[in-house]
Amino acid sequence: MNAPEIFRHIGQLVTMNPQAKGQTASFAMMPNAALVVEGGQVTWSGSETDLPIDYQNLPFTDCKGRLVTPGLVDAHTHLLYAGNRSHEVALRAEGKSYLQILEAGGGILSTVRQTRQASDHDLRAGVQKRLQTALSHGTTTMEIKTGYDLTAKGELRLLQILKEVQKSSPMRIVITCLAAHAVPPEYQGRGMDYLDHLKVSVLPHIADLAEFVDIFCEAGVFSVEESRSYLETAQQLGLRIKLHVDELQDGQGAELAADLHAASADHCAMTGLRGIEALARAGVPAVILPGTAGYLHHGGMADARALIDRGVSVAIGSDGNPGSSPTESLAMIMPWAAAWLHLVPEEVWAGMTVMGARALDLKDRGGLTPGMAADFLVWDTDDYRYPCYHYGSNLVQEVYLHGTRVV
Ligand code: NIG
Ligand code: FE
């Protein structure tokens, strides 16, 4: 057993309350606090005055009155890709929409062309560089999706690369197979044929590679019926599912996610009350992605207030990807999540920690209560509201993974 590591003089310690149900009830913070880590796990957290006597005379790390919080859990990214899409900025300025760019063979398909040509080495180096950036901005758990090859062989290659990255990274990486990210050029106009191909050539072979299967359920990409058929096959194979739903219009995707008891319904930017109530009834968490809605600026922002008021667990992710949210930093989205979704800081913190963990089905991340992984951040502030207020610079000063300082 390793000697306990003690962190004292924490100005504010955000522990969260991982057992609580609601968004605000999930938030917990205590001033003048201390944290004890043993064997990479939190074994004690609380007010400095309550620090057990056994720990009081041991050497400690002085947090100098700063804010300490759980590491951020980014429950939705697409950070395995080659190239970039900076040319799309001007296309959007000319009035081209996200789907128009995709339909003209650009968008996701332009990243697909670049990713198919990239070597394993370059793809691995690219994702590792992005992970390092994310880590320095406070993301300690990250879901990463495939989806930029769109052939069976190529998607399996991307899953293998992610598996290697997962094994070698000290961060907790969650792998999602998004082979159903778009209809590839080889199957243009035959989306269901492509899904049927994936059902036999990909889904039966990924039990050890992917933790979730995802699909872009959206008018113009994969319909609700097509998505249902694909996801039911995944479930029959014992795979857990997630969905991209209602990103650009309310297509009753959230209802489908509820119906299938998905692990999460993601985007929900245009989901109406019927969909929201279906998610609430089914207990399916939403992963909302305000960075994407803001970046594409097409007008749809998830109704976070309605989701929370009806009891849906609302995770907030970055959607980091080369098209609709080119970033690695979930922390940078904190002020926008607060402003654009009309959330108080406590709700934003819950969305980026415990609720993110819930959407990924992880029991030991997103909080700093005993038994949780000691993944935590020391911030350049003494106030948990500040990261939801100040934008444009990295406020994360130190990052710990399993109690070891890595940044
Ligand atoms: O979540 N909606 C589909 N997929 C991504 C965008 C991927 C891309 O444009 O490359 C999203 O927004
Ligand atoms: Fe996405």
PDB file of N, CA, C and O and ligand atoms in Angstrom, residues 76-78 98 143 145 148 178 181 214 216 244 247 266-267 289 292 318-321 324, ligand 2:
ATOM      1  N   HIS A  76     -18.081  13.169 -25.202  1.00  0.00           N
ATOM      2  CA  HIS A  76     -18.411  13.114 -26.632  1.00  0.00           C
ATOM      3  C   HIS A  76     -17.339  13.843 -27.451  1.00  0.00           C
ATOM      4  O   HIS A  76     -17.309  15.068 -27.484  1.00  0.00           O
ATOM      5  N   THR A  77     -16.448  13.076 -28.084  1.00  0.00           N
ATOM      6  CA  THR A  77     -15.484  13.694 -29.014  1.00  0.00           C
ATOM      7  C   THR A  77     -15.272  12.798 -30.232  1.00  0.00           C
ATOM      8  O   THR A  77     -15.569  11.600 -30.213  1.00  0.00           O
ATOM      9  N   HIS A  78     -14.731  13.432 -31.257  1.00  0.00           N
ATOM     10  CA  HIS A  78     -14.346  12.729 -32.492  1.00  0.00           C
ATOM     11  C   HIS A  78     -12.894  13.114 -32.798  1.00  0.00           C
ATOM     12  O   HIS A  78     -12.614  13.690 -33.842  1.00  0.00           O
ATOM     13  N   TYR A  98     -24.036  23.360 -42.876  1.00  0.00           N
ATOM     14  CA  TYR A  98     -23.253  22.158 -42.545  1.00  0.00           C
ATOM     15  C   TYR A  98     -23.652  20.987 -43.460  1.00  0.00           C
ATOM     16  O   TYR A  98     -22.798  20.315 -44.036  1.00  0.00           O
ATOM     17  N   GLU A 143     -14.209  10.336 -24.024  1.00  0.00           N
ATOM     18  CA  GLU A 143     -14.750   9.398 -24.994  1.00  0.00           C
ATOM     19  C   GLU A 143     -14.250   9.843 -26.361  1.00  0.00           C
ATOM     20  O   GLU A 143     -14.216  11.042 -26.642  1.00  0.00           O
ATOM     21  N   LYS A 145     -14.663   8.826 -30.580  1.00  0.00           N
ATOM     22  CA  LYS A 145     -15.382   8.026 -31.568  1.00  0.00           C
ATOM     23  C   LYS A 145     -14.529   7.830 -32.814  1.00  0.00           C
ATOM     24  O   LYS A 145     -13.732   8.705 -33.156  1.00  0.00           O
ATOM     25  N   TYR A 148     -14.262   8.364 -39.300  1.00  0.00           N
ATOM     26  CA  TYR A 148     -13.710   9.106 -40.436  1.00  0.00           C
ATOM     27  C   TYR A 148     -13.023   8.182 -41.441  1.00  0.00           C
ATOM     28  O   TYR A 148     -12.098   8.577 -42.125  1.00  0.00           O
ATOM     29  N   LEU A 178     -18.217   4.663 -34.324  1.00  0.00           N
ATOM     30  CA  LEU A 178     -19.182   5.483 -35.078  1.00  0.00           C
ATOM     31  C   LEU A 178     -18.983   5.241 -36.581  1.00  0.00           C
ATOM     32  O   LEU A 178     -18.876   6.165 -37.374  1.00  0.00           O
ATOM     33  N   HIS A 181     -21.300   7.120 -39.241  1.00  0.00           N
ATOM     34  CA  HIS A 181     -21.178   8.578 -39.060  1.00  0.00           C
ATOM     35  C   HIS A 181     -21.753   9.325 -40.251  1.00  0.00           C
ATOM     36  O   HIS A 181     -22.197  10.473 -40.148  1.00  0.00           O
ATOM     37  N   ASP A 214     -22.392   4.006 -31.928  1.00  0.00           N
ATOM     38  CA  ASP A 214     -23.099   5.276 -32.104  1.00  0.00           C
ATOM     39  C   ASP A 214     -23.538   5.389 -33.571  1.00  0.00           C
ATOM     40  O   ASP A 214     -23.013   4.696 -34.446  1.00  0.00           O
ATOM     41  N   PHE A 216     -25.171   8.589 -36.484  1.00  0.00           N
ATOM     42  CA  PHE A 216     -25.636   9.966 -36.737  1.00  0.00           C
ATOM     43  C   PHE A 216     -27.059   9.858 -37.280  1.00  0.00           C
ATOM     44  O   PHE A 216     -27.268   9.680 -38.477  1.00  0.00           O
ATOM     45  N   HIS A 244     -26.359  10.158 -32.026  1.00  0.00           N
ATOM     46  CA  HIS A 244     -26.393  11.591 -32.342  1.00  0.00           C
ATOM     47  C   HIS A 244     -27.839  11.877 -32.784  1.00  0.00           C
ATOM     48  O   HIS A 244     -28.277  11.319 -33.784  1.00  0.00           O
ATOM     49  N   GLU A 247     -29.669  17.034 -34.074  1.00  0.00           N
ATOM     50  CA  GLU A 247     -28.628  18.067 -34.066  1.00  0.00           C
ATOM     51  C   GLU A 247     -29.062  19.268 -34.906  1.00  0.00           C
ATOM     52  O   GLU A 247     -28.857  20.413 -34.518  1.00  0.00           O
ATOM     53  N   ASP A 266     -27.262  12.135 -27.668  1.00  0.00           N
ATOM     54  CA  ASP A 266     -26.295  13.227 -27.767  1.00  0.00           C
ATOM     55  C   ASP A 266     -26.746  14.312 -28.756  1.00  0.00           C
ATOM     56  O   ASP A 266     -27.430  14.018 -29.729  1.00  0.00           O
ATOM     57  N   HIS A 267     -26.344  15.526 -28.491  1.00  0.00           N
ATOM     58  CA  HIS A 267     -26.728  16.765 -29.191  1.00  0.00           C
ATOM     59  C   HIS A 267     -28.060  17.290 -28.643  1.00  0.00           C
ATOM     60  O   HIS A 267     -28.076  18.234 -27.900  1.00  0.00           O
ATOM     61  N   LEU A 289     -24.081  19.638 -26.456  1.00  0.00           N
ATOM     62  CA  LEU A 289     -22.816  20.073 -27.042  1.00  0.00           C
ATOM     63  C   LEU A 289     -22.920  21.526 -27.499  1.00  0.00           C
ATOM     64  O   LEU A 289     -22.972  21.815 -28.698  1.00  0.00           O
ATOM     65  N   THR A 292     -20.733  23.123 -30.323  1.00  0.00           N
ATOM     66  CA  THR A 292     -21.075  22.838 -31.714  1.00  0.00           C
ATOM     67  C   THR A 292     -22.191  23.753 -32.198  1.00  0.00           C
ATOM     68  O   THR A 292     -22.099  24.343 -33.277  1.00  0.00           O
ATOM     69  N   SER A 318     -17.618  18.355 -25.378  1.00  0.00           N
ATOM     70  CA  SER A 318     -16.998  19.315 -26.308  1.00  0.00           C
ATOM     71  C   SER A 318     -17.378  19.028 -27.755  1.00  0.00           C
ATOM     72  O   SER A 318     -17.339  19.919 -28.593  1.00  0.00           O
ATOM     73  N   ASP A 319     -17.693  17.754 -28.086  1.00  0.00           N
ATOM     74  CA  ASP A 319     -17.873  17.334 -29.476  1.00  0.00           C
ATOM     75  C   ASP A 319     -16.611  17.572 -30.292  1.00  0.00           C
ATOM     76  O   ASP A 319     -16.688  17.645 -31.523  1.00  0.00           O
ATOM     77  N   GLY A 320     -15.455  17.747 -29.651  1.00  0.00           N
ATOM     78  CA  GLY A 320     -14.211  18.027 -30.377  1.00  0.00           C
ATOM     79  C   GLY A 320     -14.113  17.238 -31.678  1.00  0.00           C
ATOM     80  O   GLY A 320     -14.108  16.013 -31.653  1.00  0.00           O
ATOM     81  N   ASN A 321     -14.067  17.920 -32.805  1.00  0.00           N
ATOM     82  CA  ASN A 321     -13.991  17.277 -34.123  1.00  0.00           C
ATOM     83  C   ASN A 321     -13.526  18.308 -35.140  1.00  0.00           C
ATOM     84  O   ASN A 321     -13.551  19.508 -34.848  1.00  0.00           O
ATOM     85  N   SER A 324     -17.372  20.609 -36.811  1.00  0.00           N
ATOM     86  CA  SER A 324     -18.384  21.428 -36.150  1.00  0.00           C
ATOM     87  C   SER A 324     -17.963  21.909 -34.762  1.00  0.00           C
ATOM     88  O   SER A 324     -18.691  22.677 -34.139  1.00  0.00           O
TER      89      SER A 324
HETATM   90 FE    FE B   2     -20.575  14.354 -32.423  1.00  0.00          FE
END
